[in-house]
Coordinates of N, CA and C in Angstrom, one line a residue:
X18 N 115.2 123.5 122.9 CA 115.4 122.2 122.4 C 114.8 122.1 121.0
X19 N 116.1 121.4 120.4 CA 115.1 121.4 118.9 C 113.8 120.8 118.6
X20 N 113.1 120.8 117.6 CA 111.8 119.4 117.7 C 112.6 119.0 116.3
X21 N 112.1 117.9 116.5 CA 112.2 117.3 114.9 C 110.8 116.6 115.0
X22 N 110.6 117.0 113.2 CA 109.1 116.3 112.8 C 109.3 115.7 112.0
X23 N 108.2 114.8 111.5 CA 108.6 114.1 110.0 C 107.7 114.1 109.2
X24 N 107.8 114.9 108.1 CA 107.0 115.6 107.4 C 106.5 114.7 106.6
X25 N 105.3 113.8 106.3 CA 105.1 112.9 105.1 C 104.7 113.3 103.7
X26 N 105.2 112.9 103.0 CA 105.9 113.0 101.9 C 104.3 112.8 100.7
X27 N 103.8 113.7 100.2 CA 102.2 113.9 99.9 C 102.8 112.7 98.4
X28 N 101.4 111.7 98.4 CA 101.9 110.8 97.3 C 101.6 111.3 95.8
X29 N 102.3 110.4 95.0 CA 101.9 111.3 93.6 C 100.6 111.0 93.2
X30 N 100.5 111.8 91.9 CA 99.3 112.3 91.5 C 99.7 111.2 89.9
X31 N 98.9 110.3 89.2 CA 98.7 109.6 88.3 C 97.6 109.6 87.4
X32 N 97.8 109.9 86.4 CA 96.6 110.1 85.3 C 96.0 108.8 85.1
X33 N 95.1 108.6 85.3 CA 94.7 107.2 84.3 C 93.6 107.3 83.3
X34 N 93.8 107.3 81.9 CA 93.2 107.6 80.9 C 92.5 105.9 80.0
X35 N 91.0 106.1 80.5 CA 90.6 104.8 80.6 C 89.5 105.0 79.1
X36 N 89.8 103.8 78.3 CA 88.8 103.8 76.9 C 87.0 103.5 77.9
X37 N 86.7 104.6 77.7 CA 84.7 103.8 78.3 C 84.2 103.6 77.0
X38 N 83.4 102.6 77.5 CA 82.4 102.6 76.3 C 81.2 101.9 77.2
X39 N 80.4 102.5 76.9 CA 78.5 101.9 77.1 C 77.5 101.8 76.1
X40 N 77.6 100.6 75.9 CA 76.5 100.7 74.2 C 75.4 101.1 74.7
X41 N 75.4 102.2 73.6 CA 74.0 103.5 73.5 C 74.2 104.8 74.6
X42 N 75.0 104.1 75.6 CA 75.2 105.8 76.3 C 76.7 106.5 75.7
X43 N 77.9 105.3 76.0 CA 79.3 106.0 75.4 C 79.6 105.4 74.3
X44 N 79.2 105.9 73.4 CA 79.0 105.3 72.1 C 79.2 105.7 70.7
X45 N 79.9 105.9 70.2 CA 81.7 105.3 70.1 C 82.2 105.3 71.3
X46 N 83.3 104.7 71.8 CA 84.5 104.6 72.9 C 84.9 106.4 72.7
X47 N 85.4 106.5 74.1 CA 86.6 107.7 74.2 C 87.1 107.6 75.5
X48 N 87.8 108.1 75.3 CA 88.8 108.2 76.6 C 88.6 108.8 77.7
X49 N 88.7 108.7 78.6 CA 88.4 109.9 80.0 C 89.2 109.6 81.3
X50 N 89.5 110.7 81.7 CA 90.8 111.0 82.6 C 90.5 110.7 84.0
X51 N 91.1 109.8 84.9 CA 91.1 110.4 86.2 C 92.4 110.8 86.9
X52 N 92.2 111.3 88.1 CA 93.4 111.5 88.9 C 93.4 110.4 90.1
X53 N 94.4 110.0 90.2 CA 94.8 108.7 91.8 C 95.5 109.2 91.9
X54 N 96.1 109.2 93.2 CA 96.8 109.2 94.7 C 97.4 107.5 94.6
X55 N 98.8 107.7 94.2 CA 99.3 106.1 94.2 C 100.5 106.4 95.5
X56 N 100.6 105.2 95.8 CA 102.0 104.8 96.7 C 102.6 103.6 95.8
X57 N 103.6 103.1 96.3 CA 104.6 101.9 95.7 C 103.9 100.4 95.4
X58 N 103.3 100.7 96.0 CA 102.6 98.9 96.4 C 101.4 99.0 95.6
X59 N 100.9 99.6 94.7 CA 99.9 100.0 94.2 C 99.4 99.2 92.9
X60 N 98.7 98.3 92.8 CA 98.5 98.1 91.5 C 97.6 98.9 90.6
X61 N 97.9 98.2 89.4 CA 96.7 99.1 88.4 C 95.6 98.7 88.9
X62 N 95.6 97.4 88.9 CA 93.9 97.2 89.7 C 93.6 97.9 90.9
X63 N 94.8 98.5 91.8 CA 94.0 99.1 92.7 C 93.8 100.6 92.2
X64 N 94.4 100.7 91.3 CA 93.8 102.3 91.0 C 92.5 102.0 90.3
X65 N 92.4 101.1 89.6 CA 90.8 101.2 89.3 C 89.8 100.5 90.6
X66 N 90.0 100.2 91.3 CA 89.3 100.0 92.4 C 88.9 101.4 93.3
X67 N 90.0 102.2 93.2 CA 89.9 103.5 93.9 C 88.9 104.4 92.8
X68 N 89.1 104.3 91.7 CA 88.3 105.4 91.1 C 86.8 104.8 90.9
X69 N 86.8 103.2 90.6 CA 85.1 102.8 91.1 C 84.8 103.1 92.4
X70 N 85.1 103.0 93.3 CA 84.7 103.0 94.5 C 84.7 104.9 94.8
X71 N 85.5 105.5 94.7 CA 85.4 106.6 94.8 C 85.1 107.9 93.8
X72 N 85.3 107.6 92.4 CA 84.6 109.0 91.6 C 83.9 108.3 90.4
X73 N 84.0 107.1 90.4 CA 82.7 106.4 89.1 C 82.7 105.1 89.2
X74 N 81.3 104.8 90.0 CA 80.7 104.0 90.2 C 80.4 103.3 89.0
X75 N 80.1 103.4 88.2 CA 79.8 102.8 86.9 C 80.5 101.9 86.4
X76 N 82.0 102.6 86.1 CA 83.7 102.0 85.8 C 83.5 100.2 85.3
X77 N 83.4 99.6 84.3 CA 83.5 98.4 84.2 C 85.2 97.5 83.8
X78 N 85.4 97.0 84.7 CA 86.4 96.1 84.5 C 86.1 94.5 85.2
X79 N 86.7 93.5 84.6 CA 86.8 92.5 85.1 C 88.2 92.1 85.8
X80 N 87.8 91.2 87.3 CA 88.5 90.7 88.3 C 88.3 89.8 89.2
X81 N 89.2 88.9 89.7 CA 89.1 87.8 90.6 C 90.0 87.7 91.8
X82 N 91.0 87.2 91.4 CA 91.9 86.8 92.2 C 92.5 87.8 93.2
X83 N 93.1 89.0 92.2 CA 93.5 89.8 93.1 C 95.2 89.1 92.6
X84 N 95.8 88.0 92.3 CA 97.0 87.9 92.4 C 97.8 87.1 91.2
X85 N 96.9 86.6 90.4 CA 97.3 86.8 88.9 C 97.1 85.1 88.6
X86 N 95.9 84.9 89.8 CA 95.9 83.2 89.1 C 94.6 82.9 87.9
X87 N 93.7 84.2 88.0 CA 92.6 83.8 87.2 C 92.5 84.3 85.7
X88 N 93.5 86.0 85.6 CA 93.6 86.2 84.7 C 92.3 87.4 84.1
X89 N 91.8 87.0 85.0 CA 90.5 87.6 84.5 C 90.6 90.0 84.0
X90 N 91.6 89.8 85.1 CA 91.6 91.2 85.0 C 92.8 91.8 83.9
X91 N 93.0 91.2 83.1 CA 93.8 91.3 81.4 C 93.3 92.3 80.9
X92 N 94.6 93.6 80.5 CA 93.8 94.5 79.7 C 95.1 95.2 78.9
X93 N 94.9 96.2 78.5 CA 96.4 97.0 77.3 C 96.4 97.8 78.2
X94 N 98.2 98.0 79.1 CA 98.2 99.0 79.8 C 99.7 99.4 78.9
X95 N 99.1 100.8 78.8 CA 100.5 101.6 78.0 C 100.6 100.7 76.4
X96 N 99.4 100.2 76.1 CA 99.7 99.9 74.7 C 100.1 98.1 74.9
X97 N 100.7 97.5 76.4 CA 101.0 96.3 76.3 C 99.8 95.5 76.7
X98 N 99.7 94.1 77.0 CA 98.7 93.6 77.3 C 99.7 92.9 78.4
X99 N 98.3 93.1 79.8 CA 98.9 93.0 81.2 C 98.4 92.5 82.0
X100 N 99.0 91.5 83.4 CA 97.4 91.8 84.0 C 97.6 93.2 85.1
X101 N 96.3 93.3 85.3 CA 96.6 94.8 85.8 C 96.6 94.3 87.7
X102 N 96.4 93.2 87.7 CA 96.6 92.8 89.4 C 98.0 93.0 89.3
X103 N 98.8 92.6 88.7 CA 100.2 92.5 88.8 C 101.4 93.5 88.9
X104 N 100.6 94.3 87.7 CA 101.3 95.6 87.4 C 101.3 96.8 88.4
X105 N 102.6 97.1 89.2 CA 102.7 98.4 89.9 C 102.6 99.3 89.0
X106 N 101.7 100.5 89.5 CA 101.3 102.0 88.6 C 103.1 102.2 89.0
X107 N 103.7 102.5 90.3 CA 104.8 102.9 89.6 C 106.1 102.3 89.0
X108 N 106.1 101.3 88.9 CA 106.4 100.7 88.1 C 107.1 101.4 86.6
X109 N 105.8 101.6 86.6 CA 105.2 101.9 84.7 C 106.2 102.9 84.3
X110 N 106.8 103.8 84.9 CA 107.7 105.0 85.2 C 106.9 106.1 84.3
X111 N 105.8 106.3 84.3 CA 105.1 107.2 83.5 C 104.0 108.4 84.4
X112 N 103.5 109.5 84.0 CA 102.8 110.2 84.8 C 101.1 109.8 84.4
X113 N 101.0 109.2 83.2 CA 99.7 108.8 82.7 C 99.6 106.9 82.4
X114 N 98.4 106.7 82.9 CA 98.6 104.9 82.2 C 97.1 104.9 82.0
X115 N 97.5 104.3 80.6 CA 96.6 104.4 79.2 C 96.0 102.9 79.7
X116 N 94.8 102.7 79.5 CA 94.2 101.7 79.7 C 93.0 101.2 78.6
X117 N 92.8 100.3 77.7 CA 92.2 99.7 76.7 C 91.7 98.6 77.1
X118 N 90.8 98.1 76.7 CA 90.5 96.7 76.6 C 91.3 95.6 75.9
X119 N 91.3 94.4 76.0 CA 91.9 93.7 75.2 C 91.6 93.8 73.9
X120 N 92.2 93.7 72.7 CA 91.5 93.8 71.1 C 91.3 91.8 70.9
X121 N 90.3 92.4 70.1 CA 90.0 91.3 69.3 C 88.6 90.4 69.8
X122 N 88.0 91.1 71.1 CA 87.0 90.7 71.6 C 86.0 91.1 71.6
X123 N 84.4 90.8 72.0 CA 83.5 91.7 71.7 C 83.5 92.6 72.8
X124 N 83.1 93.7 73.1 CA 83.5 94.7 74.1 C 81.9 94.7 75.0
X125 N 81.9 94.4 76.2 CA 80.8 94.7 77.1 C 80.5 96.0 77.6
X126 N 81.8 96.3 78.1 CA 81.5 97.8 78.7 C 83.1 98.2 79.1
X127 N 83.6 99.4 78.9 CA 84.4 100.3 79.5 C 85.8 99.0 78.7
X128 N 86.3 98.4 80.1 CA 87.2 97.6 79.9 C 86.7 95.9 79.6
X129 N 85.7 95.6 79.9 CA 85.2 94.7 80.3 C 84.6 93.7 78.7
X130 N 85.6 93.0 78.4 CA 85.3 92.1 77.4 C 84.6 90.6 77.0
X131 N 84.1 90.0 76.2 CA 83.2 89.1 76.2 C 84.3 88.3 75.6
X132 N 84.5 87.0 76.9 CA 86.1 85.8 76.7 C 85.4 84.5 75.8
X133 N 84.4 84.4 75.4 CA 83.7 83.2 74.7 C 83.9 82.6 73.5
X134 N 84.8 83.8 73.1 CA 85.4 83.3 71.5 C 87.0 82.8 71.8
X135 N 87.3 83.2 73.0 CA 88.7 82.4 73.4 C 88.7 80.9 73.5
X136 N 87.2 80.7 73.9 CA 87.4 79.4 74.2 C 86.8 78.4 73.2
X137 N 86.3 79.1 71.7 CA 85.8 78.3 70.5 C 86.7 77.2 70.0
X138 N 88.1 77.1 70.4 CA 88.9 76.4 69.5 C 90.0 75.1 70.9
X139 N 89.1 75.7 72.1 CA 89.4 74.7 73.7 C 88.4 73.9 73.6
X140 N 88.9 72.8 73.7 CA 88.0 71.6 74.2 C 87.4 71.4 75.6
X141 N 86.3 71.6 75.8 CA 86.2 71.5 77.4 C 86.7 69.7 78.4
X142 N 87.0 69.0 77.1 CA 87.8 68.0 77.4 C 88.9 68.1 77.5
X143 N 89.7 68.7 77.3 CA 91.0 68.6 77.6 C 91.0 68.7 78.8
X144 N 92.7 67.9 79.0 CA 93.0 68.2 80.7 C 93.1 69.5 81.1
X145 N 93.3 69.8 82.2 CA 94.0 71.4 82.8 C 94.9 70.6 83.9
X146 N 95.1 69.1 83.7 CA 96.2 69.1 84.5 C 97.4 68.8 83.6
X147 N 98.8 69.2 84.6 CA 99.9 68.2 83.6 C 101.2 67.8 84.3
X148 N 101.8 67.1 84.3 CA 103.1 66.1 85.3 C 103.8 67.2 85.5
X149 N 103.8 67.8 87.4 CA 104.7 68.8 87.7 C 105.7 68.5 87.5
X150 N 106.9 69.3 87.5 CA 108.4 69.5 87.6 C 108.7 68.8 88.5
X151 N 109.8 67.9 88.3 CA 110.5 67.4 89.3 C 111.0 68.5 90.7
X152 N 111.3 68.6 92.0 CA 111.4 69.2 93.2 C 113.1 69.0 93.2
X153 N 114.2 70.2 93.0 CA 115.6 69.9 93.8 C 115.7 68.9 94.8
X154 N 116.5 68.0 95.3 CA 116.6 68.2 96.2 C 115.2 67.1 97.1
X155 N 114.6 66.7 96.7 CA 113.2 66.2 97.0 C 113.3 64.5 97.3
X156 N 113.2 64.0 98.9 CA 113.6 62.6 98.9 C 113.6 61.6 98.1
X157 N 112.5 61.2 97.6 CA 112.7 59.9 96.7 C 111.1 60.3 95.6
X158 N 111.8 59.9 94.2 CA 110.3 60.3 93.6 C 109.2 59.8 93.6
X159 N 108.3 60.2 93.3 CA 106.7 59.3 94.0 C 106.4 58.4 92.6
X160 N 105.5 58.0 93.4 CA 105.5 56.4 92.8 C 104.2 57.0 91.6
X161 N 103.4 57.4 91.5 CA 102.1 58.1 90.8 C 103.1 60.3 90.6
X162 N 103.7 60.0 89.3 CA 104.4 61.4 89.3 C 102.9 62.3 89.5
X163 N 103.3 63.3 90.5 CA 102.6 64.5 90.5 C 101.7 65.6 90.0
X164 N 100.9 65.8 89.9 CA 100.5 66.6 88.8 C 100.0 68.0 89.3
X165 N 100.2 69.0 88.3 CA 99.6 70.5 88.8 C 98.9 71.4 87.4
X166 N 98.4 72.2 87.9 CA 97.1 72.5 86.8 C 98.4 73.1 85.7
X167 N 97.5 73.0 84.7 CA 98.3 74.2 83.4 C 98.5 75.6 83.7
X168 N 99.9 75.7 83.1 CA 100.1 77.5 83.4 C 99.3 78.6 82.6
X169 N 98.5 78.3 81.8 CA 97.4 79.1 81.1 C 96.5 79.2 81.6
X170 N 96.4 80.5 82.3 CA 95.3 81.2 83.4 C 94.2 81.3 82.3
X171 N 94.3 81.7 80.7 CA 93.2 82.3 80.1 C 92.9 83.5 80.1
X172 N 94.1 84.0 80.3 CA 93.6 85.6 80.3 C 93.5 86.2 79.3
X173 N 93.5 86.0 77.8 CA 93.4 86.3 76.7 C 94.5 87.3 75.9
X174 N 95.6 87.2 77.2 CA 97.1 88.9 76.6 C 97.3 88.1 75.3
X175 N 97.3 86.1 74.6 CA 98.5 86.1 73.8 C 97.1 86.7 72.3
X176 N 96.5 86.1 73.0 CA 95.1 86.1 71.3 C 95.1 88.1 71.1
X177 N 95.1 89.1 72.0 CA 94.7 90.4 72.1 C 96.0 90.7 71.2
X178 N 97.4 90.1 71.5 CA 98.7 90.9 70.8 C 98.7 90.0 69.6
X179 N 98.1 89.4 69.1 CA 98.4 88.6 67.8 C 98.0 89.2 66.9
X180 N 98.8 89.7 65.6 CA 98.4 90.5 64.4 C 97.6 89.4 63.4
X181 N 98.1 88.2 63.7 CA 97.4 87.3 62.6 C 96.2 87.1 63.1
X182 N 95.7 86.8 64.2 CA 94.8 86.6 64.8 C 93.5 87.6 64.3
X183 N 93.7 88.9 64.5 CA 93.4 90.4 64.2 C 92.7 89.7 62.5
X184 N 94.1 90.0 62.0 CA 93.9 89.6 60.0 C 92.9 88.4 59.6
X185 N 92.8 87.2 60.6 CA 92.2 86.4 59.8 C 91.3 85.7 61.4
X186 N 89.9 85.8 61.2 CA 88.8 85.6 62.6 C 89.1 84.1 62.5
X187 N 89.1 83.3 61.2 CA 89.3 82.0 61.3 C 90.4 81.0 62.3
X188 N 91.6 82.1 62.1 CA 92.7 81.4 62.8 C 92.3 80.9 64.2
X189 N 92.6 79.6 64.9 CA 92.7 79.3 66.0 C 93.2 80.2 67.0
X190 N 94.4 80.6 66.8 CA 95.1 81.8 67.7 C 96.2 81.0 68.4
X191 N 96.7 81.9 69.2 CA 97.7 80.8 70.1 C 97.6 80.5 71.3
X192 N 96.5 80.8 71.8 CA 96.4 79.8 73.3 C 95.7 78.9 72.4
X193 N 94.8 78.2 72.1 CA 94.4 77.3 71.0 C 95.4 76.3 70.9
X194 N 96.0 77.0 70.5 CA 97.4 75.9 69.6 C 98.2 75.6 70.5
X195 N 98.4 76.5 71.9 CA 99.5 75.7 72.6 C 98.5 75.1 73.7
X196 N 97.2 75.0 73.7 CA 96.5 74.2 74.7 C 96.7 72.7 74.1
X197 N 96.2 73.1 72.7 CA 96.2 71.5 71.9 C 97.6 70.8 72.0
X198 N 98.7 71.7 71.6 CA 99.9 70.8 71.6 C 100.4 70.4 73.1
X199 N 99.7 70.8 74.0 CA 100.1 70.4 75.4 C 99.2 69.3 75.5
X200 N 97.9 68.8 75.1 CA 97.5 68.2 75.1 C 97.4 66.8 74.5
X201 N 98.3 66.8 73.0 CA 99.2 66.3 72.5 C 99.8 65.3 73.9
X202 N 100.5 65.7 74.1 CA 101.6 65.1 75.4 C 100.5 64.0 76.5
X203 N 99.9 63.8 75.8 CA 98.6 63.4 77.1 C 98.1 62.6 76.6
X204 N 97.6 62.4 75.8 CA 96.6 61.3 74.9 C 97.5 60.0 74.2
X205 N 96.8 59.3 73.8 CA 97.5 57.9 73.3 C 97.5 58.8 72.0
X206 N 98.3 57.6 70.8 CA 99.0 58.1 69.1 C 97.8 58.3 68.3
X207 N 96.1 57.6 68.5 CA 95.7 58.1 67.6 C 94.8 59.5 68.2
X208 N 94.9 59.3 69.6 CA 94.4 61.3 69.4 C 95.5 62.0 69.3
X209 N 96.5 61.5 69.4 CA 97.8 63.1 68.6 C 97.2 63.1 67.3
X210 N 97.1 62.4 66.8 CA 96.9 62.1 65.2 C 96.0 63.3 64.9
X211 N 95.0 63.0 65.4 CA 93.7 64.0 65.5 C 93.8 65.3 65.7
X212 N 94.4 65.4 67.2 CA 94.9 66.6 67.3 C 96.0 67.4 66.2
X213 N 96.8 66.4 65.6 CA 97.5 67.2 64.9 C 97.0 67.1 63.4
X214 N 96.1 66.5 63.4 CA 95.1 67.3 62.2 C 94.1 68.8 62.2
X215 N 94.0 68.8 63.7 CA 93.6 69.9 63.6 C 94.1 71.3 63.5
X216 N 95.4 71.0 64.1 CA 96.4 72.0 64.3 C 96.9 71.9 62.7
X217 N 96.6 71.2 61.8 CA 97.5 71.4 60.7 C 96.4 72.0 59.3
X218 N 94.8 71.8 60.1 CA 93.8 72.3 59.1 C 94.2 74.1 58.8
X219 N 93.2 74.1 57.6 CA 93.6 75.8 57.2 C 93.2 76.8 58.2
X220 N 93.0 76.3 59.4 CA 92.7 77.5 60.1 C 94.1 77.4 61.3
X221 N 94.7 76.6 61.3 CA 95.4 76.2 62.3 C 97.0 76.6 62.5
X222 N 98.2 76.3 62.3 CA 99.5 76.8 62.4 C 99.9 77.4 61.6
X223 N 99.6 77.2 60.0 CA 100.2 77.5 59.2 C 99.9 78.9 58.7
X224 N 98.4 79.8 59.7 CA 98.1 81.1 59.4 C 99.1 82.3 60.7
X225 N 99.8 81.1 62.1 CA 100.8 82.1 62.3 C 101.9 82.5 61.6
X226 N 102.2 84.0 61.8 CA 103.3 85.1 61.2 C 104.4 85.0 62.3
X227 N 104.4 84.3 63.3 CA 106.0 84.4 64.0 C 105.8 86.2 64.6
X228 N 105.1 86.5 64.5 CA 105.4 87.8 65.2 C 106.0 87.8 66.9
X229 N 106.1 86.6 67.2 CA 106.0 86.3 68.9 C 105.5 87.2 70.1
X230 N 104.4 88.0 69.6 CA 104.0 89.2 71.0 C 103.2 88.1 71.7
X231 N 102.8 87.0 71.6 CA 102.3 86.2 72.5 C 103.2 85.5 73.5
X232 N 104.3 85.2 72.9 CA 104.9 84.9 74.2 C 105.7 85.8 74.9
X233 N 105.7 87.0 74.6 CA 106.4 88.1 75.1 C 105.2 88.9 76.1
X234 N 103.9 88.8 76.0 CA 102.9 89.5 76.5 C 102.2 88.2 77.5
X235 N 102.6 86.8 77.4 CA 101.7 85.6 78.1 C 102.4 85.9 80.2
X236 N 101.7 85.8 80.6 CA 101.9 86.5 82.3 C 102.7 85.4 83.1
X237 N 102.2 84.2 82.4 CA 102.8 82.6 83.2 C 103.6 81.8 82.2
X238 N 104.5 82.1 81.7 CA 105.7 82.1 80.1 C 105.0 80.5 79.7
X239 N 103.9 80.7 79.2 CA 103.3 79.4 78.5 C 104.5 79.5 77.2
X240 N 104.5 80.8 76.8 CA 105.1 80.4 75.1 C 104.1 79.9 74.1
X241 N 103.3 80.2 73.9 CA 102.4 80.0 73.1 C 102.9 79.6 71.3
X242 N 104.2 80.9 71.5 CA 104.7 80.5 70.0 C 105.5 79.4 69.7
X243 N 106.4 78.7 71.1 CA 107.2 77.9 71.2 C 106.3 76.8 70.4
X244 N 105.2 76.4 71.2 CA 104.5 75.6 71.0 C 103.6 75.4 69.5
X245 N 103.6 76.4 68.9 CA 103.1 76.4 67.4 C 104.2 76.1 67.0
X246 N 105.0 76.4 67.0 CA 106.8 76.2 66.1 C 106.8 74.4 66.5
X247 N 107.2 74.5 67.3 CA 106.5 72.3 67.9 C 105.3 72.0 66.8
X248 N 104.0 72.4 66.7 CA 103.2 72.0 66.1 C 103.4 71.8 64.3
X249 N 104.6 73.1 64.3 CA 104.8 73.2 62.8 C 105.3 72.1 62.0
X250 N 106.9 71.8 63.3 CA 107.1 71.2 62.8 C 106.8 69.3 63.0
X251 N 106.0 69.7 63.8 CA 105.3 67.9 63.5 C 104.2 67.5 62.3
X252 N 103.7 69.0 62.1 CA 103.0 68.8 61.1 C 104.1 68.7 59.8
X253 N 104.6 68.9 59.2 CA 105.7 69.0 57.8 C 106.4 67.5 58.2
X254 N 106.8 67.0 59.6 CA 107.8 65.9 59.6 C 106.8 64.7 58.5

C-alpha cells in the first residue's frame, strides 16, 4: 500500500536590512542584515519582533496597537513610509526589506524616532472628535448626529514624505494643516478667522510644493494635501 505524506513546505528566508543607530555606540547609522523565516500572515512588525526577541535584543523600534490604530509603529519600508503593523513582508514581493526611520525627526535609536516636533504646530485644544458619516440603510437619524474620533492616527508617514517640509524646518507640514483645516469645520467664524490666519502666515500653505506624497503615503486617506489645497484656496478667496 502506498503511504502518502505531506511534506511541509520549508518557509522563505527574508533579508531585513535595518538602519541602527545608537548615539556613541552606532555612530554614524549603518545598516545591518538579518535573516527571518516569514509565512503569509506575517507582518513587518512581526519580523522585527522575531529578530528582537530572537537574535538582537537591543533592536529599537516603536509600537502599540498591533493593528494600525496608534500609528506609532511608522517607518520607510522599501524607501515608502508605512505602518509596519500593516504591511505583509510578502506582500512587498521582494527578497530584502529595507527599513529606515522616518526622515525629518530627531532619531532615538535604530528605528525609533522623537514625535514632539509633530506635534509643535497641533493644538492640544483641538477636537479629535468629528460628525461620523451617515450609516446606509440606518433607521432614523439621531437627534444629537454622532461623532467618531479623527482619521489621523499621528503616525508621522505625511511630515517624513514631504520634500518641502525637509527644505524649510519652519513649514507647518501637513498633518498641521489638515488638523487645522478640519478644525476649521468646528469652531464658530471668528476662530476660522484665526485659524485661517494661521494657515495663511509665512510658515503655513503657501510653503507647500503640491508634491502630494502625503496623501499618497497617509495609512487612514486623511489627504493631508486635499486639505491645504481647501486652505489655499480660502486663504486667496
Amino acid at each position: 500500500m502506498k503511504s502518502e505524506t505531506t511534506e511541509k513546505k520549508p518557509s522563505p528566508q527574508i533579508e531585513f536590512r535595518i538602519e541602527r543607530y545608537k548615539p556613541g555606540l552606532i555612530d554614524p547609522p549603518r545598516f545591518q542584515s538579518f535573516r527571518v523565516a516569514v509565512d503569509d500572515q506575517m507582518s513587518v512588525l512581526d519580523g522585527l519582533e522575531q529578530i528582537r526577541l530572537r537574535q538582537d535584543a537591543g533592536l529599537m523600534y516603536r509600537h502599540s496597537c498591533h493593528h494600525s490604530a496608534c500609528g506609532t509603529c511608522a517607518c520607510r519600508i522599501n524607501g515608502i513610509e508605512r505602518l509596519a503593523c500593516t504591511t505583509l513582508i510578502l506582500s512587498l514581493n521582494t527578497e530584502t526589506v529595507v527599513l529606515e526611520p522616518l526622515h525629518g525627526f530627531p532619531r532615538l535609536g535604530d528605528l525609533a524616532v522623537e514625535m514632539t516636533p509633530f506635534y509643535r504646530d497641533i493644538d492640544p485644544a483641538w477636537s479629535l472628535l468629528t460628525p461620523a458619516e451617515s450609516i446606509e440603510g440606518a433607521a432614523e437619524p439621531a437627534a444629537d448626529p454622532p461623532l467618531r474620533l479623527e482619521a489621523c492616527i499621528e503616525c508621522g508617514c505625511c511630515v517624513s514624505s514631504c520634500p518641502a517640509a525637509h527644505r524649510n524646518a519652519e513649514f507647518m507640514g501637513p498633518a498641521a494643516l489638515a488638523a487645522l483645516h478640519r478644525q476649521m469645520a468646528k469652531v464658530d467664524s471668528p476662530r476660522q478667522r484665526d485659524l485661517l490666519a494661521a494657515a495663511a502666515s509665512p510658515r503655513g500653505e503657501r510653503l507647500c510644493e503640491r508634491a502630494l506624497n502625503c496623501s499618497r503615503v497617509c495609512p487612514t486617506d486623511v489627504y493631508p494635501a486635499r486639505h491645504i489645497a481647501d486652505l489655499r484656496r480660502l486663504v486667496k478667496a
